[in-house]
Amino acid sequence: WYGDHRDLHKEYRRQRQMCIRDRSYTSYRDEGFLRNISYSLKYDMLHNFDNQLDVISLDGRVSASFKGNTNIGITHDYDFVSYYLDKKYSNYGSTRIGFSTSPVELISFDSNISFGKDVAFNDENPELGEEFNLRTTLSLQLNNNFSVSNLFSFSRLKEINSNEYYYRGYINRFNTKYQFSKSLGLRLAAEYNNFSESIFIQPLFEWTPNPFTIFYIGGNQNLIKEDDYYIDRSQFFVKFQYLISL
């Protein structure tokens, strides 16, 4: 069990927080496909700066590791009560599922999914909504010099009693890097943001001959769509850093 109580100076207002955690358990195996499995249970009771009840929640998690650098974890977060802007929300929860694997050096994959209910914090009249979030990352190390990766993130929060959305969209980001030598490399990042219908591009050349010398040259370009895409902002930058020892 774990407990925490804090009192800040009155100039910063008083904060009290208490967190109680149950024990966690892990079982290890030296043979077979399953390497270890663990579970944990956490109970939280939090108070705000005015010592008023803020959150009461219970979290449960089960995770397992497998042969081939593969991990799976499932977490369920249940809020018995929470407050936001003096509004009370009761008995809602969400589930998160995480999966990652890197069976060989060439490839690694990571994915997280969450679904359930959450508060629409950015809305003028925040209510509970049905959430769904998906995030995946695929990375390829094609050889010792060249690597590429792609990150895709989708997020939505839907009104419970209608088909309207508080928000809904995705972001896709592509990164690539070519390492000419240990000290010389070239990077390129490109991102499409569906929420704002914008495109971001960033090429970057880097030279780091030693830990004390850094040289970067690159640029940022941001495109926004109205009727057609147009360049909203462009930036060119150069950075040189050298440490002089006295």
PDB file of C-alpha atoms in Angstrom:
ATOM      1  CA  TRP A   1       0.000   0.000   0.000  1.00  0.00           C
ATOM      2  CA  TYR A   2       1.133   3.524  -0.668  1.00  0.00           C
ATOM      3  CA  GLY A   3      -0.107   6.823   0.739  1.00  0.00           C
ATOM      4  CA  ASP A   4       0.829  10.413  -0.017  1.00  0.00           C
ATOM      5  CA  HIS A   5      -0.238  13.660   1.649  1.00  0.00           C
ATOM      6  CA  ARG A   6       1.019  17.097   0.619  1.00  0.00           C
ATOM      7  CA  ASP A   7       0.528  20.603   1.998  1.00  0.00           C
ATOM      8  CA  LEU A   8       1.855  23.543  -0.011  1.00  0.00           C
ATOM      9  CA  HIS A   9       2.562  27.023   1.296  1.00  0.00           C
ATOM     10  CA  LYS A  10      -0.566  29.132   1.602  1.00  0.00           C
ATOM     11  CA  GLU A  11       0.742  31.549  -1.075  1.00  0.00           C
ATOM     12  CA  TYR A  12       0.317  28.730  -3.569  1.00  0.00           C
ATOM     13  CA  ARG A  13      -2.909  27.500  -1.980  1.00  0.00           C
ATOM     14  CA  ARG A  14      -3.177  24.228  -0.145  1.00  0.00           C
ATOM     15  CA  GLN A  15      -3.079  20.973  -2.018  1.00  0.00           C
ATOM     16  CA  ARG A  16      -3.910  17.617  -0.485  1.00  0.00           C
ATOM     17  CA  GLN A  17      -3.561  14.407  -2.362  1.00  0.00           C
ATOM     18  CA  MET A  18      -3.908  10.808  -1.265  1.00  0.00           C
ATOM     19  CA  CYS A  19      -3.215   7.776  -3.390  1.00  0.00           C
ATOM     20  CA  ILE A  20      -3.641   4.189  -2.231  1.00  0.00           C
ATOM     21  CA  ARG A  21      -2.250   1.359  -4.312  1.00  0.00           C
ATOM     22  CA  ASP A  22      -2.765  -2.327  -3.926  1.00  0.00           C
ATOM     23  CA  ARG A  23       0.049  -4.786  -4.531  1.00  0.00           C
ATOM     24  CA  SER A  24       1.243  -5.811  -7.992  1.00  0.00           C
ATOM     25  CA  TYR A  25       2.294  -9.323  -8.907  1.00  0.00           C
ATOM     26  CA  THR A  26       4.629 -10.625 -11.634  1.00  0.00           C
ATOM     27  CA  SER A  27       5.293 -14.229 -12.616  1.00  0.00           C
ATOM     28  CA  TYR A  28       8.458 -15.032 -14.607  1.00  0.00           C
ATOM     29  CA  ARG A  29       9.078 -18.010 -16.913  1.00  0.00           C
ATOM     30  CA  ASP A  30      12.433 -19.044 -18.388  1.00  0.00           C
ATOM     31  CA  GLU A  31      11.002 -21.341 -21.055  1.00  0.00           C
ATOM     32  CA  GLY A  32       8.196 -21.291 -23.582  1.00  0.00           C
ATOM     33  CA  PHE A  33       6.557 -18.518 -25.592  1.00  0.00           C
ATOM     34  CA  LEU A  34       5.238 -16.656 -22.541  1.00  0.00           C
ATOM     35  CA  ARG A  35       8.048 -14.960 -20.619  1.00  0.00           C
ATOM     36  CA  ASN A  36       6.170 -13.162 -17.840  1.00  0.00           C
ATOM     37  CA  ILE A  37       2.758 -11.956 -16.826  1.00  0.00           C
ATOM     38  CA  SER A  38       1.844  -9.309 -14.262  1.00  0.00           C
ATOM     39  CA  TYR A  39      -1.182  -7.588 -12.847  1.00  0.00           C
ATOM     40  CA  SER A  40      -1.750  -4.547 -10.664  1.00  0.00           C
ATOM     41  CA  LEU A  41      -4.646  -2.736  -9.032  1.00  0.00           C
ATOM     42  CA  LYS A  42      -4.617   0.938  -8.028  1.00  0.00           C
ATOM     43  CA  TYR A  43      -7.153   2.990  -6.113  1.00  0.00           C
ATOM     44  CA  ASP A  44      -6.971   6.801  -6.208  1.00  0.00           C
ATOM     45  CA  MET A  45      -8.707   9.424  -4.116  1.00  0.00           C
ATOM     46  CA  LEU A  46      -7.589  12.954  -5.042  1.00  0.00           C
ATOM     47  CA  HIS A  47      -8.511  16.340  -3.625  1.00  0.00           C
ATOM     48  CA  ASN A  48      -8.076  19.728  -5.269  1.00  0.00           C
ATOM     49  CA  PHE A  49      -6.357  22.857  -3.944  1.00  0.00           C
ATOM     50  CA  ASP A  50      -9.386  23.716  -1.804  1.00  0.00           C
ATOM     51  CA  ASN A  51      -9.355  20.248  -0.235  1.00  0.00           C
ATOM     52  CA  GLN A  52     -12.532  19.281  -2.096  1.00  0.00           C
ATOM     53  CA  LEU A  53     -12.975  15.832  -3.571  1.00  0.00           C
ATOM     54  CA  ASP A  54     -11.735  15.753  -7.167  1.00  0.00           C
ATOM     55  CA  VAL A  55     -11.457  12.123  -8.316  1.00  0.00           C
ATOM     56  CA  ILE A  56     -12.160   8.634  -7.013  1.00  0.00           C
ATOM     57  CA  SER A  57     -10.974   5.981  -9.428  1.00  0.00           C
ATOM     58  CA  LEU A  58      -9.930   2.358  -9.651  1.00  0.00           C
ATOM     59  CA  ASP A  59      -7.396   1.130 -12.219  1.00  0.00           C
ATOM     60  CA  GLY A  60      -6.669  -2.474 -13.103  1.00  0.00           C
ATOM     61  CA  ARG A  61      -3.904  -3.628 -15.421  1.00  0.00           C
ATOM     62  CA  VAL A  62      -2.786  -6.966 -16.854  1.00  0.00           C
ATOM     63  CA  SER A  63       0.338  -7.224 -19.004  1.00  0.00           C
ATOM     64  CA  ALA A  64       2.378 -10.022 -20.523  1.00  0.00           C
ATOM     65  CA  SER A  65       5.709 -10.379 -22.322  1.00  0.00           C
ATOM     66  CA  PHE A  66       6.352 -12.995 -24.966  1.00  0.00           C
ATOM     67  CA  LYS A  67       9.271 -14.391 -26.865  1.00  0.00           C
ATOM     68  CA  GLY A  68      10.347 -12.201 -29.770  1.00  0.00           C
ATOM     69  CA  ASN A  69      10.281  -8.849 -27.922  1.00  0.00           C
ATOM     70  CA  THR A  70       6.491  -8.810 -27.883  1.00  0.00           C
ATOM     71  CA  ASN A  71       4.423  -7.157 -25.153  1.00  0.00           C
ATOM     72  CA  ILE A  72       0.693  -6.810 -24.552  1.00  0.00           C
ATOM     73  CA  GLY A  73      -0.988  -4.746 -21.850  1.00  0.00           C
ATOM     74  CA  ILE A  74      -4.631  -4.092 -20.974  1.00  0.00           C
ATOM     75  CA  THR A  75      -5.675  -1.336 -18.570  1.00  0.00           C
ATOM     76  CA  HIS A  76      -9.160  -0.420 -17.400  1.00  0.00           C
ATOM     77  CA  ASP A  77      -9.670   2.917 -15.660  1.00  0.00           C
ATOM     78  CA  TYR A  78     -12.995   3.341 -13.861  1.00  0.00           C
ATOM     79  CA  ASP A  79     -13.954   6.685 -12.330  1.00  0.00           C
ATOM     80  CA  PHE A  80     -16.569   6.448  -9.600  1.00  0.00           C
ATOM     81  CA  VAL A  81     -16.722  10.229  -9.470  1.00  0.00           C
ATOM     82  CA  SER A  82     -14.801  13.159 -10.936  1.00  0.00           C
ATOM     83  CA  TYR A  83     -15.254  16.915 -11.091  1.00  0.00           C
ATOM     84  CA  TYR A  84     -14.423  19.419 -13.818  1.00  0.00           C
ATOM     85  CA  LEU A  85     -15.433  23.108 -13.716  1.00  0.00           C
ATOM     86  CA  ASP A  86     -17.598  22.332 -10.681  1.00  0.00           C
ATOM     87  CA  LYS A  87     -19.529  19.724 -12.657  1.00  0.00           C
ATOM     88  CA  LYS A  88     -19.832  16.160 -11.370  1.00  0.00           C
ATOM     89  CA  TYR A  89     -19.395  13.060 -13.528  1.00  0.00           C
ATOM     90  CA  SER A  90     -20.154   9.602 -12.171  1.00  0.00           C
ATOM     91  CA  ASN A  91     -19.520   5.954 -13.043  1.00  0.00           C
ATOM     92  CA  TYR A  92     -17.666   5.973 -16.346  1.00  0.00           C
ATOM     93  CA  GLY A  93     -14.576   4.205 -17.553  1.00  0.00           C
ATOM     94  CA  SER A  94     -12.232   3.526 -20.420  1.00  0.00           C
ATOM     95  CA  THR A  95     -10.076   0.635 -21.586  1.00  0.00           C
ATOM     96  CA  ARG A  96      -6.599   0.853 -23.106  1.00  0.00           C
ATOM     97  CA  ILE A  97      -4.908  -1.958 -25.021  1.00  0.00           C
ATOM     98  CA  GLY A  98      -1.236  -1.718 -25.917  1.00  0.00           C
ATOM     99  CA  PHE A  99       0.741  -4.001 -28.219  1.00  0.00           C
ATOM    100  CA  SER A 100       4.389  -3.786 -29.256  1.00  0.00           C
ATOM    101  CA  THR A 101       6.702  -6.170 -31.055  1.00  0.00           C
ATOM    102  CA  SER A 102      10.173  -6.175 -32.565  1.00  0.00           C
ATOM    103  CA  PRO A 103      10.920  -9.779 -33.529  1.00  0.00           C
ATOM    104  CA  VAL A 104      13.926  -8.792 -35.678  1.00  0.00           C
ATOM    105  CA  GLU A 105      16.095  -5.673 -35.941  1.00  0.00           C
ATOM    106  CA  LEU A 106      14.528  -4.820 -39.294  1.00  0.00           C
ATOM    107  CA  ILE A 107      11.032  -4.083 -38.019  1.00  0.00           C
ATOM    108  CA  SER A 108       9.273  -2.770 -34.935  1.00  0.00           C
ATOM    109  CA  PHE A 109       5.581  -2.124 -34.472  1.00  0.00           C
ATOM    110  CA  ASP A 110       3.723  -0.382 -31.676  1.00  0.00           C
ATOM    111  CA  SER A 111      -0.013   0.131 -31.301  1.00  0.00           C
ATOM    112  CA  ASN A 112      -2.353   1.560 -28.669  1.00  0.00           C
ATOM    113  CA  ILE A 113      -6.156   1.516 -28.669  1.00  0.00           C
ATOM    114  CA  SER A 114      -8.421   3.145 -26.111  1.00  0.00           C
ATOM    115  CA  PHE A 115     -12.203   3.225 -25.950  1.00  0.00           C
ATOM    116  CA  GLY A 116     -14.917   4.006 -23.445  1.00  0.00           C
ATOM    117  CA  LYS A 117     -16.177   7.290 -22.050  1.00  0.00           C
ATOM    118  CA  ASP A 118     -14.393  10.540 -21.295  1.00  0.00           C
ATOM    119  CA  VAL A 119     -15.181  14.188 -20.596  1.00  0.00           C
ATOM    120  CA  ALA A 120     -15.200  16.672 -23.486  1.00  0.00           C
ATOM    121  CA  PHE A 121     -12.821  19.034 -21.667  1.00  0.00           C
ATOM    122  CA  ASN A 122     -12.509  21.532 -24.533  1.00  0.00           C
ATOM    123  CA  ASP A 123     -16.236  21.984 -25.065  1.00  0.00           C
ATOM    124  CA  GLU A 124     -18.093  25.023 -23.719  1.00  0.00           C
ATOM    125  CA  ASN A 125     -20.485  22.695 -21.916  1.00  0.00           C
ATOM    126  CA  PRO A 126     -18.377  19.614 -21.154  1.00  0.00           C
ATOM    127  CA  GLU A 127     -20.326  16.360 -21.043  1.00  0.00           C
ATOM    128  CA  LEU A 128     -19.385  12.718 -21.163  1.00  0.00           C
ATOM    129  CA  GLY A 129     -18.776  11.346 -24.640  1.00  0.00           C
ATOM    130  CA  GLU A 130     -17.859   8.049 -26.265  1.00  0.00           C
ATOM    131  CA  GLU A 131     -14.159   8.056 -27.075  1.00  0.00           C
ATOM    132  CA  PHE A 132     -12.078   5.982 -29.465  1.00  0.00           C
ATOM    133  CA  ASN A 133      -8.350   6.506 -29.995  1.00  0.00           C
ATOM    134  CA  LEU A 134      -5.919   4.564 -32.161  1.00  0.00           C
ATOM    135  CA  ARG A 135      -2.180   5.130 -32.429  1.00  0.00           C
ATOM    136  CA  THR A 136       0.205   2.958 -34.445  1.00  0.00           C
ATOM    137  CA  THR A 137       3.890   3.275 -35.246  1.00  0.00           C
ATOM    138  CA  LEU A 138       5.749   1.166 -37.809  1.00  0.00           C
ATOM    139  CA  SER A 139       9.534   1.484 -38.026  1.00  0.00           C
ATOM    140  CA  LEU A 140      11.830  -0.157 -40.564  1.00  0.00           C
ATOM    141  CA  GLN A 141      15.610  -0.252 -40.268  1.00  0.00           C
ATOM    142  CA  LEU A 142      16.347  -1.107 -43.901  1.00  0.00           C
ATOM    143  CA  ASN A 143      20.117  -1.177 -43.411  1.00  0.00           C
ATOM    144  CA  ASN A 144      22.753   0.351 -41.150  1.00  0.00           C
ATOM    145  CA  ASN A 145      22.309   3.741 -42.831  1.00  0.00           C
ATOM    146  CA  PHE A 146      18.671   4.055 -43.853  1.00  0.00           C
ATOM    147  CA  SER A 147      15.533   3.961 -41.691  1.00  0.00           C
ATOM    148  CA  VAL A 148      11.897   4.962 -42.164  1.00  0.00           C
ATOM    149  CA  SER A 149       8.947   5.165 -39.776  1.00  0.00           C
ATOM    150  CA  ASN A 150       5.289   6.090 -39.967  1.00  0.00           C
ATOM    151  CA  LEU A 151       3.052   7.260 -37.132  1.00  0.00           C
ATOM    152  CA  PHE A 152      -0.727   7.241 -37.510  1.00  0.00           C
ATOM    153  CA  SER A 153      -2.992   8.658 -34.816  1.00  0.00           C
ATOM    154  CA  PHE A 154      -6.800   8.714 -34.954  1.00  0.00           C
ATOM    155  CA  SER A 155      -8.948  10.277 -32.248  1.00  0.00           C
ATOM    156  CA  ARG A 156     -12.643  10.940 -31.800  1.00  0.00           C
ATOM    157  CA  LEU A 157     -15.112  11.820 -29.066  1.00  0.00           C
ATOM    158  CA  LYS A 158     -18.783  11.345 -29.919  1.00  0.00           C
ATOM    159  CA  GLU A 159     -21.846  12.714 -28.166  1.00  0.00           C
ATOM    160  CA  ILE A 160     -23.658   9.910 -26.371  1.00  0.00           C
ATOM    161  CA  ASN A 161     -27.211  10.802 -27.432  1.00  0.00           C
ATOM    162  CA  SER A 162     -26.531  11.846 -31.029  1.00  0.00           C
ATOM    163  CA  ASN A 163     -24.264  11.226 -34.001  1.00  0.00           C
ATOM    164  CA  GLU A 164     -22.424  14.512 -33.511  1.00  0.00           C
ATOM    165  CA  TYR A 165     -18.737  14.623 -32.581  1.00  0.00           C
ATOM    166  CA  TYR A 166     -16.910  16.865 -30.166  1.00  0.00           C
ATOM    167  CA  TYR A 167     -13.894  16.158 -32.366  1.00  0.00           C
ATOM    168  CA  ARG A 168     -12.899  13.602 -34.970  1.00  0.00           C
ATOM    169  CA  GLY A 169      -9.775  13.349 -37.086  1.00  0.00           C
ATOM    170  CA  TYR A 170      -6.335  11.887 -37.585  1.00  0.00           C
ATOM    171  CA  ILE A 171      -2.673  12.802 -37.939  1.00  0.00           C
ATOM    172  CA  ASN A 172      -0.191  10.897 -40.096  1.00  0.00           C
ATOM    173  CA  ARG A 173       3.539  11.558 -39.763  1.00  0.00           C
ATOM    174  CA  PHE A 174       6.270  10.045 -41.931  1.00  0.00           C
ATOM    175  CA  ASN A 175       9.953  10.177 -40.926  1.00  0.00           C
ATOM    176  CA  THR A 176      13.004   9.023 -42.796  1.00  0.00           C
ATOM    177  CA  LYS A 177      16.709   9.251 -42.001  1.00  0.00           C
ATOM    178  CA  TYR A 178      19.833   8.462 -43.973  1.00  0.00           C
ATOM    179  CA  GLN A 179      23.111   8.310 -42.060  1.00  0.00           C
ATOM    180  CA  PHE A 180      26.020   8.905 -44.467  1.00  0.00           C
ATOM    181  CA  SER A 181      28.484   8.311 -41.650  1.00  0.00           C
ATOM    182  CA  LYS A 182      28.526   8.271 -37.864  1.00  0.00           C
ATOM    183  CA  SER A 183      28.602  12.089 -37.783  1.00  0.00           C
ATOM    184  CA  LEU A 184      26.739  13.065 -40.970  1.00  0.00           C
ATOM    185  CA  GLY A 185      23.023  12.529 -41.561  1.00  0.00           C
ATOM    186  CA  LEU A 186      19.952  13.755 -43.410  1.00  0.00           C
ATOM    187  CA  ARG A 187      16.384  13.652 -42.080  1.00  0.00           C
ATOM    188  CA  LEU A 188      12.993  14.367 -43.592  1.00  0.00           C
ATOM    189  CA  ALA A 189       9.691  14.629 -41.726  1.00  0.00           C
ATOM    190  CA  ALA A 190       6.293  15.084 -43.385  1.00  0.00           C
ATOM    191  CA  GLU A 191       2.982  15.329 -41.532  1.00  0.00           C
ATOM    192  CA  TYR A 192      -0.637  15.617 -42.550  1.00  0.00           C
ATOM    193  CA  ASN A 193      -3.078  16.939 -39.927  1.00  0.00           C
ATOM    194  CA  ASN A 194      -6.689  16.098 -40.731  1.00  0.00           C
ATOM    195  CA  PHE A 195      -7.993  18.236 -37.857  1.00  0.00           C
ATOM    196  CA  SER A 196      -6.618  21.451 -39.356  1.00  0.00           C
ATOM    197  CA  GLU A 197      -6.223  20.177 -42.942  1.00  0.00           C
ATOM    198  CA  SER A 198      -2.579  21.216 -42.900  1.00  0.00           C
ATOM    199  CA  ILE A 199       0.679  19.742 -44.196  1.00  0.00           C
ATOM    200  CA  PHE A 200       4.003  20.151 -42.414  1.00  0.00           C
ATOM    201  CA  ILE A 201       7.380  19.403 -44.048  1.00  0.00           C
ATOM    202  CA  GLN A 202      10.795  19.576 -42.357  1.00  0.00           C
ATOM    203  CA  PRO A 203      14.105  18.606 -44.006  1.00  0.00           C
ATOM    204  CA  LEU A 204      17.140  18.620 -41.705  1.00  0.00           C
ATOM    205  CA  PHE A 205      20.854  18.178 -42.326  1.00  0.00           C
ATOM    206  CA  GLU A 206      22.976  17.391 -39.257  1.00  0.00           C
ATOM    207  CA  TRP A 207      26.681  17.147 -38.590  1.00  0.00           C
ATOM    208  CA  THR A 208      27.962  16.055 -35.168  1.00  0.00           C
ATOM    209  CA  PRO A 209      31.676  15.273 -35.449  1.00  0.00           C
ATOM    210  CA  ASN A 210      31.970  14.898 -31.671  1.00  0.00           C
ATOM    211  CA  PRO A 211      29.749  15.210 -28.578  1.00  0.00           C
ATOM    212  CA  PHE A 212      30.801  18.869 -28.141  1.00  0.00           C
ATOM    213  CA  THR A 213      30.127  20.077 -31.707  1.00  0.00           C
ATOM    214  CA  ILE A 214      26.669  20.271 -33.328  1.00  0.00           C
ATOM    215  CA  PHE A 215      25.682  21.770 -36.660  1.00  0.00           C
ATOM    216  CA  TYR A 216      22.139  21.772 -38.039  1.00  0.00           C
ATOM    217  CA  ILE A 217      20.692  23.321 -41.177  1.00  0.00           C
ATOM    218  CA  GLY A 218      17.072  22.844 -42.167  1.00  0.00           C
ATOM    219  CA  GLY A 219      13.669  24.364 -42.653  1.00  0.00           C
ATOM    220  CA  ASN A 220       9.973  24.147 -41.858  1.00  0.00           C
ATOM    221  CA  GLN A 221       7.127  24.650 -44.275  1.00  0.00           C
ATOM    222  CA  ASN A 222       3.469  24.668 -43.256  1.00  0.00           C
ATOM    223  CA  LEU A 223       0.665  24.455 -45.812  1.00  0.00           C
ATOM    224  CA  ILE A 224      -2.999  25.157 -44.998  1.00  0.00           C
ATOM    225  CA  LYS A 225      -6.038  24.323 -47.094  1.00  0.00           C
ATOM    226  CA  GLU A 226      -8.836  26.742 -47.877  1.00  0.00           C
ATOM    227  CA  ASP A 227      -9.977  26.235 -51.438  1.00  0.00           C
ATOM    228  CA  ASP A 228      -6.503  24.949 -52.296  1.00  0.00           C
ATOM    229  CA  TYR A 229      -3.354  24.445 -50.276  1.00  0.00           C
ATOM    230  CA  TYR A 230      -1.149  27.489 -49.809  1.00  0.00           C
ATOM    231  CA  ILE A 231       2.044  28.132 -47.853  1.00  0.00           C
ATOM    232  CA  ASP A 232       1.079  29.626 -44.517  1.00  0.00           C
ATOM    233  CA  ARG A 233       4.528  29.748 -42.946  1.00  0.00           C
ATOM    234  CA  SER A 234       8.098  28.975 -43.986  1.00  0.00           C
ATOM    235  CA  GLN A 235      11.158  28.959 -41.781  1.00  0.00           C
ATOM    236  CA  PHE A 236      14.841  28.421 -42.435  1.00  0.00           C
ATOM    237  CA  PHE A 237      17.229  27.808 -39.555  1.00  0.00           C
ATOM    238  CA  VAL A 238      20.900  27.155 -38.893  1.00  0.00           C
ATOM    239  CA  LYS A 239      22.354  26.041 -35.561  1.00  0.00           C
ATOM    240  CA  PHE A 240      25.992  25.708 -34.627  1.00  0.00           C
ATOM    241  CA  GLN A 241      27.161  24.762 -31.167  1.00  0.00           C
ATOM    242  CA  TYR A 242      30.713  24.296 -29.971  1.00  0.00           C
ATOM    243  CA  LEU A 243      31.779  23.759 -26.379  1.00  0.00           C
ATOM    244  CA  ILE A 244      34.900  25.614 -25.336  1.00  0.00           C
ATOM    245  CA  SER A 245      36.614  24.199 -22.289  1.00  0.00           C
ATOM    246  CA  LEU A 246      38.328  26.742 -20.022  1.00  0.00           C
TER     247      LEU A 246
END
